């Protein structure tokens, strides 16, 4: 079957076309097209995503990306779909004005082409991204579940136990800031560019990881929850202590970035170890924008040599991962009834469904 997917939860407009073929052992996927229009430059002057600007850009980008995707996949779709089997769309979590643009666009297309519409949880996409290595990939039916996934993005930090396709249990989550959010905020304090995560990790490579002993919030707590707001404040105090001359030095900034990154990675790795001890998963995976962080990938791979790390192409928001999650949702229900009343849900959570 062929699925068209649409992702507009934050500041990336994305459309993908994916072919899925069921085999005895699993599903063979092929990404026919994977289009992304990033809005980074538009939001950068504001130091964060402005919801109404994001909405405006999504509305502008969606028809352009659709045209490009159909062309690349060589799918000339007229008013009646000939080859397309379903449309998957992200309906949460994310910025509601942004989510609505994708939902409304998807709804129109589904109506025009008379194909079913599948609502997808954005976080499910990040879970599947670790299983997507290239344009063609296979997801086996056996051997991966229960799968422990660490999702680290701009809006979320969660340890999720995936018991089977579409069956999730949240084991722990952040009580305040998400890991990516902390990266972005600390980058702003250091007067680096936006988004901050990649900037911090670039600068951190020139610093000493042990130069400042930043706190590791909740690292010894019994549960699997996280907290990054105290760490962010500790960085702020450290900067305030410094004289202007000292703060302007690249070396000093690099030491801060490096020690901060070390503290975040330390907490994420320790909690993942704790979760594996408690839940004994068969496989471990990483997903979300912060999964692009080399230090995090390196340290997790040291502890878990078989960890499933997403291809960097799929760490940030993309529509290909939404198509894969949409495929499982569609395939699982024998008589799929197109969801007429999809509603953008900003605070949508992963659950057992
Ligand atoms: O998954 P994502 O693209 O969007 C959300 O769903 O939130 O994640 C974006 C987050 C941003 O906070 C960004 O700074 C962070 O991922 N990020 C990184 C790196 N690349 C992106 N954080 C740390 N190191 C990186 N290399
Ligand atoms: Zn995301």
Coordinates of N, CA, C and O and ligand atoms in Angstrom, one line a residue, residues 9-10 12 122 126 152-156 180-181 183-184 195-198 201 261 288-290 292-294 315-317, ligand 1:
X9 N 3.5 19.8 13.2 CA 3.3 20.0 14.6 C 4.1 21.2 15.2 O 3.7 21.7 16.2
X10 N 5.2 21.5 14.5 CA 6.0 22.6 15.1 C 6.5 23.5 13.9 O 5.7 24.1 13.3
X12 N 8.5 22.6 11.3 CA 8.9 22.0 10.0 C 7.6 21.6 9.3 O 6.8 20.9 9.9
X122 N 2.5 12.3 17.1 CA 3.8 12.7 16.7 C 4.9 11.9 17.4 O 5.9 11.5 16.8
X126 N 8.4 9.5 16.4 CA 9.8 9.5 16.9 C 10.1 8.0 17.4 O 11.3 7.7 17.3
X152 N 13.8 12.1 23.1 CA 14.3 13.4 23.6 C 14.1 14.4 22.5 O 14.8 14.4 21.5
X153 N 13.2 15.4 22.7 CA 13.0 16.4 21.7 C 12.8 17.7 22.3 O 13.1 17.9 23.5
X154 N 12.4 18.7 21.5 CA 12.2 20.1 22.0 C 11.1 20.2 23.0 O 11.0 21.0 23.9
X155 N 10.1 19.3 22.9 CA 8.9 19.3 23.8 C 8.8 18.2 24.7 O 8.0 18.2 25.7
X156 N 9.6 17.1 24.5 CA 9.4 15.9 25.3 C 10.7 15.3 25.8 O 11.7 15.3 25.0
X180 N 15.6 19.0 25.0 CA 15.9 19.9 23.9 C 15.6 21.4 24.2 O 16.4 22.3 23.8
X181 N 14.6 21.6 25.0 CA 14.2 22.9 25.5 C 15.4 23.5 26.3 O 15.7 24.7 26.2
X183 N 18.5 22.7 26.1 CA 19.6 23.0 25.2 C 19.4 24.4 24.5 O 20.2 25.2 24.4
X184 N 18.1 24.6 24.1 CA 17.8 25.8 23.4 C 17.9 27.0 24.4 O 18.4 28.1 24.0
X195 N 18.2 26.9 16.1 CA 17.9 26.2 17.4 C 19.2 25.9 18.1 O 20.3 25.6 17.5
X196 N 19.1 25.9 19.5 CA 20.4 25.9 20.3 C 21.1 24.5 20.4 O 22.3 24.5 20.5
X197 N 20.3 23.4 20.3 CA 20.9 22.1 20.5 C 22.2 21.9 19.6 O 23.3 21.6 20.1
X198 N 22.0 22.0 18.3 CA 23.2 21.8 17.4 C 24.3 22.8 17.7 O 25.5 22.4 17.6
X201 N 26.1 21.6 20.9 CA 27.0 20.4 20.7 C 28.2 20.7 19.9 O 29.3 20.1 20.1
X261 N 26.3 19.9 28.5 CA 26.0 18.7 27.7 C 26.3 17.4 28.5 O 25.5 16.5 28.5
X288 N 13.9 11.4 18.5 CA 13.6 12.8 18.8 C 14.8 13.7 18.3 O 15.9 13.2 18.1
X289 N 14.6 15.0 18.2 CA 15.6 15.9 17.7 C 16.9 15.8 18.4 O 18.0 15.9 17.8
X290 N 16.9 15.6 19.8 CA 18.2 15.6 20.5 C 18.9 14.3 20.2 O 20.1 14.1 20.5
X292 N 20.1 13.6 17.6 CA 21.2 14.0 16.7 C 22.5 14.3 17.5 O 23.5 14.4 16.9
X293 N 22.4 14.4 18.8 CA 23.5 14.8 19.6 C 24.6 13.7 19.7 O 24.3 12.6 20.1
X294 N 25.8 14.0 19.2 CA 26.8 12.9 19.1 C 27.2 12.4 20.4 O 27.5 11.2 20.6
X315 N 16.1 12.2 12.8 CA 16.0 12.5 14.2 C 15.1 13.7 14.4 O 14.2 13.7 15.3
X316 N 15.2 14.7 13.5 CA 14.3 15.9 13.7 C 12.9 15.5 13.1 O 12.7 14.4 12.7
X317 N 12.0 16.5 13.2 CA 10.6 16.2 12.7 C 10.6 16.0 11.2 O 11.2 16.7 10.4
Ligands
LIG1 O1 12.0 16.4 17.5 P1 12.3 17.8 17.2 O2 12.8 18.2 15.9 O3 11.1 18.7 17.5 C1 10.2 18.5 18.5 O4 9.3 17.5 18.4 O5 10.3 19.1 19.6 O6 13.4 18.3 18.3 C2 13.9 19.6 18.3 C3 14.9 19.8 19.4 C4 15.4 21.2 19.6 O7 15.2 21.6 21.0 C5 16.8 21.2 19.2 O8 17.6 22.1 19.8 C6 17.2 19.8 19.6 O9 16.1 19.0 19.2 N1 18.4 19.3 18.9 C7 19.6 19.0 19.5 C8 20.5 18.7 18.5 N2 19.9 18.8 17.3 C9 18.6 19.2 17.6 N3 19.9 19.0 20.8 C10 21.1 18.6 21.2 N4 22.1 18.3 20.3 C11 21.8 18.3 18.9 N5 22.8 18.0 18.0

